Amino acid sequence: MTLAFVFPGQGAQTIGMGKALADAFPAAKAVFDEVDEALGESLSSLIWDGDIETLTLTQNAQPALMATSMAAMRALEADGVDVTRAAFVAGHSLGEYSALAAAGALSVADTARLLRTRGQAMQSAVPVGEGAMAAILGLDLDAVRAVAEEAAQGEVCQAANDNDPTQVVVSGSKAAVERAAEIAKEKGAKRAVMLPVSAPFHCALMQPAADVMAEALAGVEIKAPAVPLVANVRAEAVTDPDLIRQLLVEQVTGSVRWRESVQYMVAQGVTEAWEIGAGKALSGMIRKIDRAVACSAVGTPEDVQKALQAGD
C-alpha cells in the first residue's frame, strides 16, 4: 500500500491529548518539553490539565495540536517507522505546519513559535464578532462559491475550506456569512451550520495575519521536506523551501483545498492514510472523498501499535 501521513487542524483539540503518548514514549514527552521551552510557558500543562475554553483559543490550540501530532510521530519513529514510510505528508490548515515539522522541513521549536504567532495574528486580524464561518452541507464547491458571491453584497464572503464532497465552509464578514447560510438552504443545502470559531479564517479578512506570517516565516529556516508536502492552496506536491514559505503565507487568506489534495494523492497511488495526532476528523473526510482509501488514526499508544501491525 502507498501511504500518506495527514495532520489535523483546529477543532480536534481535547484536554488530555497526547498525555498517554508522553507517558509511554520518552521521545513523545521530549516534544512537549521542547514546545514548552520554545514558548516560554508550560503549554503541556494546559493541554493535559487545563480547561477546554483556554486550550481552544487559537493561539493555544495551534501549537498544542502540532505538539500532539509530533508526539505521535516521534512515538512511531521510536518503533521504527519514520516519515519516509509515507509517499506524501499533508495537513489541514495549521496541520500543514505539523506535516512540515514531521518531514523535517521545520524544527519543532520554530514550528511552535510560528503557530503561536499565527494564532495570535489570525485572532487579532478581525475584531471579535465581526467575522464568522459556516459549514454548508450538501452542496458542492461550485454551488457554494455561487452562494458566497450572491451573499457578499460588497462584504467578504468566500469558500474557505473545501473539506469533502458533502461539506464546504464559507468565511467572511458575519452578516455576509449569515446571508450565505440562508441562501444555501434555499439552494438545496441539507444544512448550514454557523461554526463556533473566534475569527473568519482563510478569507481576505485575514490579510493582516498573512502580512505578519510573511515576516515571521522570512526569519525561519525551512529545509526541503524528506517527503513531498501536498500544499493546501495548490492541492499538489511541493518540495522547494522558498515555494513552501510562499504557500504558507498564501494559506492564511487562501482556501484549504482538502478534497482536491486527497484526490491528488489518490491519483499518485495513495491507498492508505494515517491521521497523525488528535481526533479522526480527517479520516472521516477522506472516507467521503474516496472510500477506497484505508484510514487509521494514530493518537494513542494503542493506535501506534495497531498502525505498526497494519504496516508490517
Coordinates of C-alpha atoms in Angstrom, one line a residue:
M1 CA 0.0 0.0 0.0
T2 CA 1.1 3.5 -0.7
L3 CA 0.8 5.6 2.4
A4 CA 0.2 9.2 3.3
F5 CA 0.6 10.9 6.7
V6 CA -2.0 13.5 7.3
F7 CA -2.2 16.0 10.2
P8 CA -5.3 17.5 11.7
G9 CA -6.3 21.2 12.1
Q10 CA -8.1 23.3 14.6
G11 CA -11.2 21.7 16.2
A12 CA -9.5 18.4 17.0
Q13 CA -8.2 19.7 20.4
T14 CA -9.2 17.9 23.6
I15 CA -7.9 18.1 27.2
G16 CA -5.5 15.3 27.8
M17 CA -4.5 14.8 24.2
G18 CA -1.0 13.3 23.8
K19 CA -0.6 12.6 27.6
A20 CA -0.7 8.8 27.1
L21 CA 1.9 9.1 24.3
A22 CA 4.2 11.2 26.6
D23 CA 3.8 8.7 29.4
A24 CA 4.6 5.7 27.1
F25 CA 7.4 7.2 24.9
P26 CA 10.2 9.4 26.2
A27 CA 10.6 10.8 22.6
A28 CA 7.0 11.9 22.7
K29 CA 7.4 13.6 26.1
A30 CA 10.5 15.4 24.7
V31 CA 8.3 17.0 22.1
F32 CA 6.1 18.6 24.7
D33 CA 9.2 19.7 26.7
E34 CA 10.6 21.3 23.5
V35 CA 7.4 23.2 22.8
D36 CA 7.1 24.4 26.4
E37 CA 10.7 25.7 26.2
A38 CA 10.2 27.3 22.8
L39 CA 7.1 29.2 24.0
G40 CA 8.5 30.0 27.5
E41 CA 5.5 28.5 29.2
S42 CA 4.0 25.2 30.2
L43 CA 1.6 24.6 27.3
S44 CA 1.7 20.9 28.1
S45 CA 0.0 21.7 31.5
L46 CA -2.8 23.5 29.7
I47 CA -3.2 20.6 27.2
W48 CA -3.3 17.9 29.9
D49 CA -4.8 19.6 32.9
G50 CA -6.3 22.9 31.7
D51 CA -9.8 24.0 30.6
I52 CA -11.0 23.4 27.1
E53 CA -12.0 27.1 26.6
T54 CA -8.4 28.3 27.2
L55 CA -7.0 25.4 25.1
T56 CA -9.4 26.3 22.2
L57 CA -8.1 29.9 22.0
T58 CA -6.4 29.9 18.5
Q59 CA -3.0 30.9 19.9
N60 CA -3.0 27.9 22.2
A61 CA -4.8 25.3 20.0
Q62 CA -2.5 25.7 17.1
P63 CA 0.8 24.9 18.8
A64 CA -0.9 22.3 21.1
L65 CA -2.3 20.3 18.1
M66 CA 1.1 20.4 16.4
A67 CA 2.8 19.2 19.6
T68 CA 0.4 16.3 19.9
S69 CA 0.9 15.3 16.2
M70 CA 4.7 15.5 16.6
A71 CA 4.5 13.4 19.8
A72 CA 2.6 10.7 17.8
M73 CA 5.2 11.0 15.0
R74 CA 8.1 10.5 17.5
A75 CA 6.3 7.5 19.0
L76 CA 6.1 5.9 15.5
E77 CA 9.8 6.7 15.0
A78 CA 10.7 5.1 18.3
D79 CA 9.2 1.9 17.0
G80 CA 11.0 2.1 13.6
V81 CA 8.5 4.0 11.4
D82 CA 9.8 7.3 10.2
V83 CA 8.3 9.8 7.8
T84 CA 9.9 8.3 4.8
R85 CA 7.5 5.4 5.1
A86 CA 4.9 7.8 3.6
A87 CA 4.8 8.9 0.0
F88 CA 3.4 12.3 1.0
V89 CA 2.6 14.4 4.0
A90 CA -0.4 16.8 4.1
G91 CA -2.1 18.8 6.8
H92 CA -5.4 20.7 7.2
S93 CA -4.7 24.4 7.7
L94 CA -2.4 24.5 10.8
G95 CA -1.8 20.8 10.2
E96 CA 0.4 21.8 7.2
Y97 CA 2.9 23.1 9.8
S98 CA 2.8 19.8 11.6
A99 CA 3.3 18.0 8.3
L100 CA 6.4 20.1 7.6
A101 CA 7.8 19.5 11.1
A102 CA 7.2 15.8 10.7
A103 CA 9.1 15.9 7.3
G104 CA 12.0 17.7 8.8
A105 CA 11.4 21.0 6.9
L106 CA 10.8 22.9 10.1
S107 CA 12.2 22.4 13.7
V108 CA 9.6 21.6 16.4
A109 CA 10.7 24.8 18.3
D110 CA 10.3 27.0 15.2
T111 CA 7.0 25.4 14.4
A112 CA 5.7 26.1 17.9
R113 CA 6.7 29.7 17.7
L114 CA 5.3 30.2 14.2
L115 CA 2.0 28.7 15.2
R116 CA 1.8 30.9 18.4
T117 CA 2.4 33.9 16.1
R118 CA -0.1 32.6 13.5
G119 CA -2.8 32.0 16.1
Q120 CA -2.3 35.5 17.7
A121 CA -2.2 37.2 14.3
M122 CA -5.3 35.4 13.0
Q123 CA -7.2 36.2 16.2
S124 CA -6.3 39.9 16.1
A125 CA -6.8 40.4 12.3
V126 CA -10.6 40.9 12.8
P127 CA -12.4 42.3 15.8
V128 CA -14.3 39.6 17.7
G129 CA -17.9 39.4 16.4
E130 CA -17.2 41.0 13.0
G131 CA -16.3 37.7 11.2
A132 CA -17.9 34.3 11.0
M133 CA -17.7 30.9 9.3
A134 CA -20.4 28.4 8.4
A135 CA -20.3 24.8 7.2
I136 CA -22.5 24.3 4.1
L137 CA -23.6 20.6 4.0
G138 CA -24.9 19.0 0.8
L139 CA -23.7 21.5 -1.9
D140 CA -20.6 21.1 -4.0
L141 CA -17.8 23.7 -4.2
D142 CA -19.1 25.4 -7.3
A143 CA -22.5 25.8 -5.8
V144 CA -21.1 27.2 -2.6
R145 CA -18.9 29.6 -4.5
A146 CA -22.0 30.9 -6.2
V147 CA -23.8 31.2 -2.9
A148 CA -20.9 33.1 -1.4
E149 CA -20.8 35.5 -4.3
E150 CA -24.5 36.2 -4.0
A151 CA -24.3 36.7 -0.3
A152 CA -21.3 39.0 -0.3
Q153 CA -23.1 42.2 -1.2
G154 CA -20.0 44.3 -1.0
E155 CA -18.6 42.4 2.0
V156 CA -16.2 39.5 2.2
C157 CA -17.7 36.0 1.8
Q158 CA -15.5 33.2 0.4
A159 CA -15.4 29.4 0.2
A160 CA -12.6 28.8 2.8
N161 CA -12.4 25.0 3.2
D162 CA -13.3 22.5 0.6
N163 CA -13.4 19.6 3.0
D164 CA -15.1 16.8 1.2
P165 CA -17.9 16.3 -1.4
T166 CA -20.6 17.0 1.2
Q167 CA -19.0 19.9 3.1
V168 CA -17.7 23.3 2.1
V169 CA -17.0 26.0 4.7
V170 CA -17.6 29.7 4.0
S171 CA -15.8 32.5 5.8
G172 CA -16.0 36.3 5.9
S173 CA -18.0 39.2 7.4
K174 CA -20.5 38.0 9.9
A175 CA -23.6 39.4 8.1
A176 CA -22.5 38.0 4.7
V177 CA -21.8 34.6 6.1
E178 CA -25.2 34.6 7.8
R179 CA -26.8 35.5 4.4
A180 CA -24.8 32.7 2.8
A181 CA -26.2 30.2 5.3
E182 CA -29.8 31.2 4.4
I183 CA -29.2 31.3 0.7
A184 CA -27.5 27.9 0.8
K185 CA -30.6 26.4 2.4
E186 CA -32.8 28.0 -0.3
K187 CA -30.5 26.4 -2.9
G188 CA -30.9 22.9 -1.5
A189 CA -28.2 22.6 1.1
K190 CA -29.1 19.9 3.7
R191 CA -27.8 22.1 6.5
A192 CA -25.9 25.3 7.0
V193 CA -24.2 25.5 10.4
M194 CA -22.6 28.5 11.9
L195 CA -19.3 27.4 13.4
P196 CA -18.1 28.2 16.9
V197 CA -14.9 29.9 15.8
S198 CA -13.3 33.1 17.1
A199 CA -12.3 34.5 13.7
P200 CA -13.0 34.1 9.9
F201 CA -10.1 32.0 8.8
H202 CA -8.9 31.5 5.2
C203 CA -10.5 34.6 3.6
A204 CA -9.4 38.1 2.6
L205 CA -10.1 39.5 6.0
M206 CA -7.0 37.5 7.2
Q207 CA -4.7 39.7 5.1
P208 CA -3.2 41.4 8.2
A209 CA -2.3 37.9 9.6
A210 CA -0.8 37.0 6.3
D211 CA 1.5 40.0 6.5
V212 CA 2.6 39.0 10.0
M213 CA 3.3 35.5 8.8
A214 CA 5.3 36.7 5.8
E215 CA 7.6 38.5 8.2
A216 CA 7.8 35.6 10.7
L217 CA 8.4 33.0 8.0
A218 CA 11.2 35.1 6.5
G219 CA 13.2 34.7 9.7
V220 CA 12.9 30.9 9.9
E221 CA 15.0 28.2 8.2
I222 CA 12.9 25.9 6.0
K223 CA 14.6 22.8 4.6
A224 CA 13.4 20.6 1.8
P225 CA 11.0 18.1 3.4
A226 CA 12.1 14.4 3.5
V227 CA 8.9 13.6 1.6
P228 CA 6.8 15.9 -0.6
L229 CA 4.1 18.1 1.0
V230 CA 0.7 18.3 -0.7
A231 CA 0.1 22.0 -0.1
N232 CA -3.4 23.3 0.9
V233 CA -3.5 26.1 -1.6
R234 CA -2.1 24.2 -4.5
A235 CA -3.5 20.7 -3.9
E236 CA -0.3 19.3 -5.4
A237 CA 3.1 18.2 -4.1
V238 CA 5.8 20.7 -3.3
T239 CA 9.4 20.3 -2.0
D240 CA 11.1 23.7 -2.7
P241 CA 11.7 25.6 0.6
D242 CA 11.1 29.0 -0.9
L243 CA 7.9 27.9 -2.5
I244 CA 6.7 26.3 0.8
R245 CA 7.4 29.6 2.6
Q246 CA 5.3 31.5 0.0
L247 CA 2.5 29.0 0.1
L248 CA 2.3 29.1 3.9
V249 CA 1.7 32.9 3.6
E250 CA -0.9 32.4 0.9
Q251 CA -2.6 29.8 3.0
V252 CA -3.7 32.4 5.6
T253 CA -6.1 34.0 3.2
G254 CA -6.4 31.2 0.7
S255 CA -8.8 28.2 0.6
V256 CA -7.9 24.9 2.1
R257 CA -8.3 22.6 -0.9
W258 CA -8.5 19.4 1.2
R259 CA -10.8 17.4 -1.2
E260 CA -8.6 18.1 -4.1
S261 CA -5.5 17.4 -2.1
V262 CA -6.8 13.9 -1.2
Q263 CA -7.8 13.3 -4.8
Y264 CA -4.3 14.3 -5.9
M265 CA -2.7 11.8 -3.5
V266 CA -5.0 9.1 -4.7
A267 CA -4.2 9.8 -8.3
Q268 CA -0.5 9.4 -7.3
G269 CA -1.2 5.9 -6.0
V270 CA -2.0 6.6 -2.3
T271 CA -4.3 3.8 -0.9
E272 CA -3.8 4.3 2.9
A273 CA -3.8 7.4 5.2
W274 CA -2.6 7.6 8.8
E275 CA -4.0 10.6 10.7
I276 CA -1.2 11.6 13.0
G277 CA -2.3 13.4 16.2
A278 CA -5.6 14.3 17.8
G279 CA -9.0 13.1 16.6
K280 CA -10.4 11.4 13.5
A281 CA -11.9 14.3 11.5
L282 CA -9.6 14.0 8.5
S283 CA -10.2 10.2 8.3
G284 CA -14.0 11.0 8.1
M285 CA -13.4 13.5 5.3
I286 CA -11.1 11.1 3.4
R287 CA -13.7 8.3 3.5
K288 CA -16.2 10.7 2.0
I289 CA -13.7 11.7 -0.7
D290 CA -12.6 8.2 -1.7
R291 CA -13.9 5.1 0.2
A292 CA -11.1 3.0 -1.2
V293 CA -8.5 4.8 1.0
A294 CA -7.9 2.9 4.2
C295 CA -7.7 5.3 7.1
S296 CA -6.1 4.9 10.6
A297 CA -6.0 7.4 13.4
V298 CA -2.6 7.5 15.3
G299 CA -3.1 9.5 18.5
T300 CA -2.6 7.0 21.4
P301 CA 0.0 4.3 22.2
E302 CA -2.6 1.7 21.2
D303 CA -3.1 3.4 17.9
V304 CA 0.7 3.3 17.4
Q305 CA 0.8 -0.4 18.0
K306 CA -2.2 -1.0 15.6
A307 CA -0.6 1.1 12.9
L308 CA 2.7 -0.8 13.2
Q309 CA 1.0 -4.1 13.0
A310 CA -1.1 -2.9 9.9
G311 CA 2.1 -1.6 8.3
D312 CA 4.1 -4.8 8.8

